[in-house]
Amino acid sequence: MNIRFTKLVAQMALATASMVAAGSATAADPIKIGVAGPFTGGSSSMGVSMRDGVRLATDEINKSGGVMGRQLQLIERDDEAKNERGVQIAQELINKEKVTAVVGYINTGVALASQRFFQEAKIPVMNNVATGSIVTQQFKDQPENYIFRNAAADNIQAPMIVEEAITRRGFKKVAILADSTNYGQLGREDLEKALAVKGVKAVTIEKFNIKDVDMTAQLLKAKEAGAEVVLTYAIGPELAQIANGMTKLGWKVPMIGSWTLSMANYIDNAGPGGEGSRMPQTFIQEPTTPKRQSFIISYLKTFNPKNARIDSPVSAAQGYDSVYLLAAAIKQANSTDGSKIRMALEDLKTPVEGVVTTYNKPFSATDHEAITANIPVFGEVKGQRVVYAYPADFQKASEVRLKDTSAKAAPAVKK
């Protein structure tokens, strides 16, 4: 009997040890974060910069112990800026990879096509680049909204662009050139609304497709209509074709457009024709605060971009910040349950110091936009880089602009 009892005790001890070991292994499993964006193709300078910013933040968090004692594991997928590919990736991240949350989305169309699957699965999405105004409003009629954003929406950027063109610089005749994607056409609508507020109607509105290489017809219509400035909503390669087309026609008027005029494949392909272009920016590659300086130094050391210039500084900075926002929510929720993370994001107790801003109560149950109209400033292409367009903004850049829901338009800044 004693021998049997001893064996039974030993077996129970072994089973208990196994259970403890299994429990420890489960507790130590990594927290999977999906990363979706275009890492190839015309949008890749944004996608790769975003991904690298995400990687940098993740590495920092993991080196400091992770979240809830667990490491963050990135599950990266190239959506190629294609809606159908984005849909495939969403289903894979949900059903196969079992991700806790997702960061990314560069292209508004891909975001709108893909994020409905995460909404149904109750998995939070942090849009860190896509700017279509509708992105966070897609499910506003539902009791729980799992779509968040830490980028400047187009209904912030479009009024800034119009303010710059009409009020600050005094142009009266404007042309709009926008690509045929969701991004371009939704942005064009926001531009028209902003112009209407000023009592201005574009002298011509022209459309073109992704990969178009000749903008002569559109530019000739703008020129013949007497346009004094061209307002744009497109991405780098096609924007460069606009600038190059102007050069070929010997017709040069200012280009003022959405934040994508800061893309490396616009600046490099447009060359001298791109100089002077202006666009809203949440982040300009200048070490204006200790956090920004640390980020820039780490990014350049880790990824060694050409000419020490981040291809898309805005994408990199917002990608970086998006991970810290999610990590703060997971930590506060003390859970990887999507619903609990959503609730934590909507009521973050502790400020998150980011590169773009310090996020103090960035979201609420009815407001999933971290960036308000007072945060972006105007950048300008100068010497193949984006710099502050206005010295006054640069001089005050060390003062972090915090979220202000009462801000309705860009603050007027004189040269």
PDB file of C-alpha atoms in Angstrom, residues 174-393:
ATOM      1  CA  VAL A 174      -7.239  76.767 -58.310  1.00  0.00           C
ATOM      2  CA  ALA A 175      -7.137  73.478 -60.188  1.00  0.00           C
ATOM      3  CA  ILE A 176      -7.590  70.095 -58.508  1.00  0.00           C
ATOM      4  CA  LEU A 177      -5.724  67.039 -59.785  1.00  0.00           C
ATOM      5  CA  ALA A 178      -6.605  63.796 -57.997  1.00  0.00           C
ATOM      6  CA  ASP A 179      -6.069  60.125 -58.762  1.00  0.00           C
ATOM      7  CA  SER A 180      -8.973  57.754 -59.368  1.00  0.00           C
ATOM      8  CA  THR A 181      -8.546  55.700 -56.165  1.00  0.00           C
ATOM      9  CA  ASN A 182     -10.728  55.975 -53.065  1.00  0.00           C
ATOM     10  CA  TYR A 183      -7.987  58.083 -51.546  1.00  0.00           C
ATOM     11  CA  GLY A 184      -7.818  60.539 -54.425  1.00  0.00           C
ATOM     12  CA  GLN A 185     -11.556  60.913 -54.978  1.00  0.00           C
ATOM     13  CA  LEU A 186     -12.541  61.155 -51.311  1.00  0.00           C
ATOM     14  CA  GLY A 187      -9.753  63.695 -50.840  1.00  0.00           C
ATOM     15  CA  ARG A 188     -10.975  65.624 -53.853  1.00  0.00           C
ATOM     16  CA  GLU A 189     -14.445  65.792 -52.286  1.00  0.00           C
ATOM     17  CA  ASP A 190     -12.931  67.156 -49.065  1.00  0.00           C
ATOM     18  CA  LEU A 191     -11.027  69.783 -51.069  1.00  0.00           C
ATOM     19  CA  GLU A 192     -14.200  70.897 -52.835  1.00  0.00           C
ATOM     20  CA  LYS A 193     -16.016  71.203 -49.506  1.00  0.00           C
ATOM     21  CA  ALA A 194     -13.171  73.266 -48.046  1.00  0.00           C
ATOM     22  CA  LEU A 195     -13.097  75.518 -51.107  1.00  0.00           C
ATOM     23  CA  ALA A 196     -16.856  76.038 -50.874  1.00  0.00           C
ATOM     24  CA  VAL A 197     -16.450  77.342 -47.338  1.00  0.00           C
ATOM     25  CA  LYS A 198     -14.162  80.023 -48.800  1.00  0.00           C
ATOM     26  CA  GLY A 199     -16.631  80.742 -51.579  1.00  0.00           C
ATOM     27  CA  VAL A 200     -14.242  79.366 -54.194  1.00  0.00           C
ATOM     28  CA  LYS A 201     -14.872  76.847 -56.954  1.00  0.00           C
ATOM     29  CA  ALA A 202     -12.038  75.078 -58.756  1.00  0.00           C
ATOM     30  CA  VAL A 203     -11.543  76.257 -62.336  1.00  0.00           C
ATOM     31  CA  THR A 204     -11.015  72.637 -63.345  1.00  0.00           C
ATOM     32  CA  ILE A 205     -11.038  69.226 -61.661  1.00  0.00           C
ATOM     33  CA  GLU A 206      -8.969  66.532 -63.360  1.00  0.00           C
ATOM     34  CA  LYS A 207      -8.607  62.814 -62.683  1.00  0.00           C
ATOM     35  CA  PHE A 208      -5.925  60.296 -63.590  1.00  0.00           C
ATOM     36  CA  ASN A 209      -5.122  56.656 -62.860  1.00  0.00           C
ATOM     37  CA  ILE A 210      -2.378  54.971 -60.883  1.00  0.00           C
ATOM     38  CA  LYS A 211       0.668  54.337 -63.121  1.00  0.00           C
ATOM     39  CA  ASP A 212      -0.299  57.075 -65.601  1.00  0.00           C
ATOM     40  CA  VAL A 213       2.899  58.629 -66.937  1.00  0.00           C
ATOM     41  CA  ASP A 214       1.569  61.525 -68.997  1.00  0.00           C
ATOM     42  CA  MET A 215      -0.420  64.310 -67.335  1.00  0.00           C
ATOM     43  CA  THR A 216      -0.235  66.670 -70.334  1.00  0.00           C
ATOM     44  CA  ALA A 217      -3.974  66.664 -71.056  1.00  0.00           C
ATOM     45  CA  GLN A 218      -4.937  67.419 -67.450  1.00  0.00           C
ATOM     46  CA  LEU A 219      -2.271  70.096 -67.074  1.00  0.00           C
ATOM     47  CA  LEU A 220      -3.221  71.813 -70.332  1.00  0.00           C
ATOM     48  CA  LYS A 221      -6.819  72.080 -69.135  1.00  0.00           C
ATOM     49  CA  ALA A 222      -5.621  73.599 -65.856  1.00  0.00           C
ATOM     50  CA  LYS A 223      -3.351  76.025 -67.679  1.00  0.00           C
ATOM     51  CA  GLU A 224      -6.024  77.067 -70.167  1.00  0.00           C
ATOM     52  CA  ALA A 225      -8.462  77.620 -67.290  1.00  0.00           C
ATOM     53  CA  GLY A 226      -6.014  80.117 -65.799  1.00  0.00           C
ATOM     54  CA  ALA A 227      -5.122  78.080 -62.708  1.00  0.00           C
ATOM     55  CA  GLU A 228      -2.665  79.872 -60.417  1.00  0.00           C
ATOM     56  CA  VAL A 229      -2.077  76.834 -58.199  1.00  0.00           C
ATOM     57  CA  VAL A 230      -2.586  73.073 -58.437  1.00  0.00           C
ATOM     58  CA  LEU A 231      -4.085  71.243 -55.453  1.00  0.00           C
ATOM     59  CA  THR A 232      -3.342  67.518 -55.407  1.00  0.00           C
ATOM     60  CA  TYR A 233      -4.592  64.268 -53.907  1.00  0.00           C
ATOM     61  CA  ALA A 234      -2.469  61.349 -55.103  1.00  0.00           C
ATOM     62  CA  ILE A 235       0.700  59.430 -54.225  1.00  0.00           C
ATOM     63  CA  GLY A 236       4.372  59.888 -55.058  1.00  0.00           C
ATOM     64  CA  PRO A 237       4.922  58.433 -58.543  1.00  0.00           C
ATOM     65  CA  GLU A 238       1.916  60.153 -60.123  1.00  0.00           C
ATOM     66  CA  LEU A 239       2.579  63.391 -58.250  1.00  0.00           C
ATOM     67  CA  ALA A 240       6.060  63.369 -59.798  1.00  0.00           C
ATOM     68  CA  GLN A 241       4.471  63.032 -63.221  1.00  0.00           C
ATOM     69  CA  ILE A 242       2.461  66.185 -62.530  1.00  0.00           C
ATOM     70  CA  ALA A 243       5.606  68.117 -61.584  1.00  0.00           C
ATOM     71  CA  ASN A 244       7.517  66.731 -64.564  1.00  0.00           C
ATOM     72  CA  GLY A 245       4.608  67.508 -66.878  1.00  0.00           C
ATOM     73  CA  MET A 246       4.654  71.130 -65.775  1.00  0.00           C
ATOM     74  CA  THR A 247       8.363  71.287 -66.534  1.00  0.00           C
ATOM     75  CA  LYS A 248       7.821  69.878 -70.029  1.00  0.00           C
ATOM     76  CA  LEU A 249       5.066  72.408 -70.729  1.00  0.00           C
ATOM     77  CA  GLY A 250       7.165  75.277 -69.401  1.00  0.00           C
ATOM     78  CA  TRP A 251       4.291  76.081 -67.050  1.00  0.00           C
ATOM     79  CA  LYS A 252       5.183  76.248 -63.390  1.00  0.00           C
ATOM     80  CA  VAL A 253       2.636  77.069 -60.719  1.00  0.00           C
ATOM     81  CA  PRO A 254       2.823  76.014 -57.054  1.00  0.00           C
ATOM     82  CA  MET A 255       1.725  72.528 -56.021  1.00  0.00           C
ATOM     83  CA  ILE A 256      -0.031  72.288 -52.682  1.00  0.00           C
ATOM     84  CA  GLY A 257      -1.481  68.953 -51.719  1.00  0.00           C
ATOM     85  CA  SER A 258      -2.034  66.251 -49.164  1.00  0.00           C
ATOM     86  CA  TRP A 259       0.771  64.935 -46.996  1.00  0.00           C
ATOM     87  CA  THR A 260       1.919  62.480 -49.707  1.00  0.00           C
ATOM     88  CA  LEU A 261       3.890  65.241 -51.463  1.00  0.00           C
ATOM     89  CA  SER A 262       6.522  64.363 -48.840  1.00  0.00           C
ATOM     90  CA  MET A 263       7.061  60.849 -50.243  1.00  0.00           C
ATOM     91  CA  ALA A 264      10.606  60.044 -51.343  1.00  0.00           C
ATOM     92  CA  ASN A 265       9.438  58.721 -54.702  1.00  0.00           C
ATOM     93  CA  TYR A 266       7.838  62.092 -55.381  1.00  0.00           C
ATOM     94  CA  ILE A 267      10.805  64.157 -54.281  1.00  0.00           C
ATOM     95  CA  ASP A 268      13.382  62.023 -56.110  1.00  0.00           C
ATOM     96  CA  ASN A 269      11.416  61.515 -59.338  1.00  0.00           C
ATOM     97  CA  ALA A 270      10.269  65.129 -59.589  1.00  0.00           C
ATOM     98  CA  GLY A 271      13.768  66.487 -58.986  1.00  0.00           C
ATOM     99  CA  PRO A 272      13.977  70.290 -59.376  1.00  0.00           C
ATOM    100  CA  GLY A 273      10.343  70.344 -60.513  1.00  0.00           C
ATOM    101  CA  GLY A 274       9.244  69.246 -57.067  1.00  0.00           C
ATOM    102  CA  GLU A 275      11.003  72.034 -55.198  1.00  0.00           C
ATOM    103  CA  GLY A 276       8.642  74.314 -53.314  1.00  0.00           C
ATOM    104  CA  SER A 277       5.745  71.852 -53.080  1.00  0.00           C
ATOM    105  CA  ARG A 278       3.882  72.150 -49.790  1.00  0.00           C
ATOM    106  CA  MET A 279       1.859  69.701 -47.760  1.00  0.00           C
ATOM    107  CA  PRO A 280       0.496  69.128 -44.206  1.00  0.00           C
ATOM    108  CA  GLN A 281       2.809  67.070 -41.989  1.00  0.00           C
ATOM    109  CA  THR A 282       2.392  65.594 -38.526  1.00  0.00           C
ATOM    110  CA  PHE A 283       6.148  64.996 -38.356  1.00  0.00           C
ATOM    111  CA  ILE A 284       9.139  66.527 -40.111  1.00  0.00           C
ATOM    112  CA  GLN A 285      12.540  64.867 -39.795  1.00  0.00           C
ATOM    113  CA  GLU A 286      14.059  67.388 -37.405  1.00  0.00           C
ATOM    114  CA  PRO A 287      15.253  66.645 -33.828  1.00  0.00           C
ATOM    115  CA  THR A 288      13.002  69.296 -32.303  1.00  0.00           C
ATOM    116  CA  THR A 289      12.306  67.371 -29.064  1.00  0.00           C
ATOM    117  CA  PRO A 290      14.358  64.764 -27.184  1.00  0.00           C
ATOM    118  CA  LYS A 291      11.848  62.069 -28.206  1.00  0.00           C
ATOM    119  CA  ARG A 292      12.082  63.020 -31.881  1.00  0.00           C
ATOM    120  CA  GLN A 293      15.852  63.186 -31.707  1.00  0.00           C
ATOM    121  CA  SER A 294      16.031  59.711 -30.158  1.00  0.00           C
ATOM    122  CA  PHE A 295      13.629  58.345 -32.760  1.00  0.00           C
ATOM    123  CA  ILE A 296      15.553  59.826 -35.696  1.00  0.00           C
ATOM    124  CA  ILE A 297      18.910  58.606 -34.408  1.00  0.00           C
ATOM    125  CA  SER A 298      17.583  55.085 -33.783  1.00  0.00           C
ATOM    126  CA  TYR A 299      15.787  54.906 -37.124  1.00  0.00           C
ATOM    127  CA  LEU A 300      18.809  56.051 -39.131  1.00  0.00           C
ATOM    128  CA  LYS A 301      21.156  53.722 -37.241  1.00  0.00           C
ATOM    129  CA  THR A 302      18.842  50.711 -37.584  1.00  0.00           C
ATOM    130  CA  PHE A 303      17.664  51.080 -41.178  1.00  0.00           C
ATOM    131  CA  ASN A 304      20.331  53.292 -42.788  1.00  0.00           C
ATOM    132  CA  PRO A 305      18.086  54.989 -45.380  1.00  0.00           C
ATOM    133  CA  LYS A 306      19.633  56.703 -48.406  1.00  0.00           C
ATOM    134  CA  ASN A 307      21.085  60.152 -47.724  1.00  0.00           C
ATOM    135  CA  ALA A 308      20.086  59.831 -44.056  1.00  0.00           C
ATOM    136  CA  ARG A 309      16.540  60.732 -45.100  1.00  0.00           C
ATOM    137  CA  ILE A 310      13.553  58.669 -43.983  1.00  0.00           C
ATOM    138  CA  ASP A 311      11.590  57.858 -47.139  1.00  0.00           C
ATOM    139  CA  SER A 312       8.309  58.822 -45.499  1.00  0.00           C
ATOM    140  CA  PRO A 313       8.952  60.439 -42.108  1.00  0.00           C
ATOM    141  CA  VAL A 314       5.234  60.822 -41.327  1.00  0.00           C
ATOM    142  CA  SER A 315       4.591  57.107 -41.946  1.00  0.00           C
ATOM    143  CA  ALA A 316       7.582  56.069 -39.831  1.00  0.00           C
ATOM    144  CA  ALA A 317       6.680  58.310 -36.889  1.00  0.00           C
ATOM    145  CA  GLN A 318       2.995  57.394 -36.881  1.00  0.00           C
ATOM    146  CA  GLY A 319       3.849  53.709 -37.267  1.00  0.00           C
ATOM    147  CA  TYR A 320       6.142  53.959 -34.255  1.00  0.00           C
ATOM    148  CA  ASP A 321       3.541  55.758 -32.143  1.00  0.00           C
ATOM    149  CA  SER A 322       0.763  53.316 -33.067  1.00  0.00           C
ATOM    150  CA  VAL A 323       2.571  50.435 -31.385  1.00  0.00           C
ATOM    151  CA  TYR A 324       3.080  52.379 -28.159  1.00  0.00           C
ATOM    152  CA  LEU A 325      -0.614  53.318 -28.108  1.00  0.00           C
ATOM    153  CA  LEU A 326      -1.642  49.683 -28.515  1.00  0.00           C
ATOM    154  CA  ALA A 327       0.887  48.504 -25.942  1.00  0.00           C
ATOM    155  CA  ALA A 328      -0.473  51.023 -23.424  1.00  0.00           C
ATOM    156  CA  ALA A 329      -4.013  49.770 -24.021  1.00  0.00           C
ATOM    157  CA  ILE A 330      -3.058  46.095 -23.678  1.00  0.00           C
ATOM    158  CA  LYS A 331      -1.178  46.867 -20.476  1.00  0.00           C
ATOM    159  CA  GLN A 332      -4.099  48.841 -19.032  1.00  0.00           C
ATOM    160  CA  ALA A 333      -6.605  46.152 -20.025  1.00  0.00           C
ATOM    161  CA  ASN A 334      -4.236  43.497 -18.660  1.00  0.00           C
ATOM    162  CA  SER A 335      -5.666  41.330 -21.394  1.00  0.00           C
ATOM    163  CA  THR A 336      -5.411  40.446 -25.065  1.00  0.00           C
ATOM    164  CA  ASP A 337      -9.192  40.387 -25.395  1.00  0.00           C
ATOM    165  CA  GLY A 338     -10.179  42.731 -28.219  1.00  0.00           C
ATOM    166  CA  SER A 339     -13.173  44.215 -26.450  1.00  0.00           C
ATOM    167  CA  LYS A 340     -11.128  45.044 -23.350  1.00  0.00           C
ATOM    168  CA  ILE A 341      -8.351  46.606 -25.455  1.00  0.00           C
ATOM    169  CA  ARG A 342     -10.931  48.743 -27.288  1.00  0.00           C
ATOM    170  CA  MET A 343     -12.344  49.971 -23.994  1.00  0.00           C
ATOM    171  CA  ALA A 344      -8.837  50.746 -22.734  1.00  0.00           C
ATOM    172  CA  LEU A 345      -8.015  52.737 -25.882  1.00  0.00           C
ATOM    173  CA  GLU A 346     -11.197  54.744 -25.382  1.00  0.00           C
ATOM    174  CA  ASP A 347     -10.110  55.649 -21.852  1.00  0.00           C
ATOM    175  CA  LEU A 348      -6.316  55.534 -21.629  1.00  0.00           C
ATOM    176  CA  LYS A 349      -5.340  56.479 -18.088  1.00  0.00           C
ATOM    177  CA  THR A 350      -1.667  57.212 -18.706  1.00  0.00           C
ATOM    178  CA  PRO A 351      -0.306  59.641 -21.334  1.00  0.00           C
ATOM    179  CA  VAL A 352       1.795  58.060 -24.087  1.00  0.00           C
ATOM    180  CA  GLU A 353       4.817  60.059 -25.191  1.00  0.00           C
ATOM    181  CA  GLY A 354       5.083  59.671 -28.944  1.00  0.00           C
ATOM    182  CA  VAL A 355       7.100  61.177 -31.764  1.00  0.00           C
ATOM    183  CA  VAL A 356       4.195  63.112 -33.274  1.00  0.00           C
ATOM    184  CA  THR A 357       2.686  64.244 -29.983  1.00  0.00           C
ATOM    185  CA  THR A 358       2.073  63.188 -26.404  1.00  0.00           C
ATOM    186  CA  TYR A 359      -1.173  61.257 -26.479  1.00  0.00           C
ATOM    187  CA  ASN A 360      -3.219  62.333 -23.447  1.00  0.00           C
ATOM    188  CA  LYS A 361      -6.690  60.799 -23.648  1.00  0.00           C
ATOM    189  CA  PRO A 362      -6.312  60.436 -27.428  1.00  0.00           C
ATOM    190  CA  PHE A 363      -9.584  58.529 -27.876  1.00  0.00           C
ATOM    191  CA  SER A 364     -13.048  58.250 -26.409  1.00  0.00           C
ATOM    192  CA  ALA A 365     -16.067  56.055 -27.099  1.00  0.00           C
ATOM    193  CA  THR A 366     -17.269  58.545 -29.734  1.00  0.00           C
ATOM    194  CA  ASP A 367     -13.908  59.884 -30.977  1.00  0.00           C
ATOM    195  CA  HIS A 368     -11.374  57.488 -32.487  1.00  0.00           C
ATOM    196  CA  GLU A 369      -9.116  60.189 -33.984  1.00  0.00           C
ATOM    197  CA  ALA A 370      -5.896  60.918 -32.096  1.00  0.00           C
ATOM    198  CA  ILE A 371      -4.870  63.847 -34.324  1.00  0.00           C
ATOM    199  CA  THR A 372      -6.725  67.162 -34.340  1.00  0.00           C
ATOM    200  CA  ALA A 373      -6.405  70.140 -36.673  1.00  0.00           C
ATOM    201  CA  ASN A 374      -3.927  72.026 -34.494  1.00  0.00           C
ATOM    202  CA  ILE A 375      -1.231  69.324 -34.674  1.00  0.00           C
ATOM    203  CA  PRO A 376      -0.075  69.225 -38.348  1.00  0.00           C
ATOM    204  CA  VAL A 377       2.172  71.946 -39.786  1.00  0.00           C
ATOM    205  CA  PHE A 378       3.150  72.752 -43.352  1.00  0.00           C
ATOM    206  CA  GLY A 379       6.202  71.121 -44.854  1.00  0.00           C
ATOM    207  CA  GLU A 380       7.993  72.195 -48.022  1.00  0.00           C
ATOM    208  CA  VAL A 381      10.257  70.309 -50.411  1.00  0.00           C
ATOM    209  CA  LYS A 382      13.596  72.051 -50.329  1.00  0.00           C
ATOM    210  CA  GLY A 383      16.961  70.580 -51.305  1.00  0.00           C
ATOM    211  CA  GLN A 384      15.437  67.121 -51.848  1.00  0.00           C
ATOM    212  CA  ARG A 385      14.084  67.009 -48.295  1.00  0.00           C
ATOM    213  CA  VAL A 386      10.976  68.140 -46.456  1.00  0.00           C
ATOM    214  CA  VAL A 387      11.577  71.094 -44.158  1.00  0.00           C
ATOM    215  CA  TYR A 388       9.313  73.402 -42.193  1.00  0.00           C
ATOM    216  CA  ALA A 389       7.578  75.750 -44.654  1.00  0.00           C
ATOM    217  CA  TYR A 390       7.256  78.496 -42.063  1.00  0.00           C
ATOM    218  CA  PRO A 391      10.077  79.604 -39.742  1.00  0.00           C
ATOM    219  CA  ALA A 392       7.525  80.331 -36.998  1.00  0.00           C
ATOM    220  CA  ASP A 393       6.489  76.658 -36.950  1.00  0.00           C
TER     221      ASP A 393
END
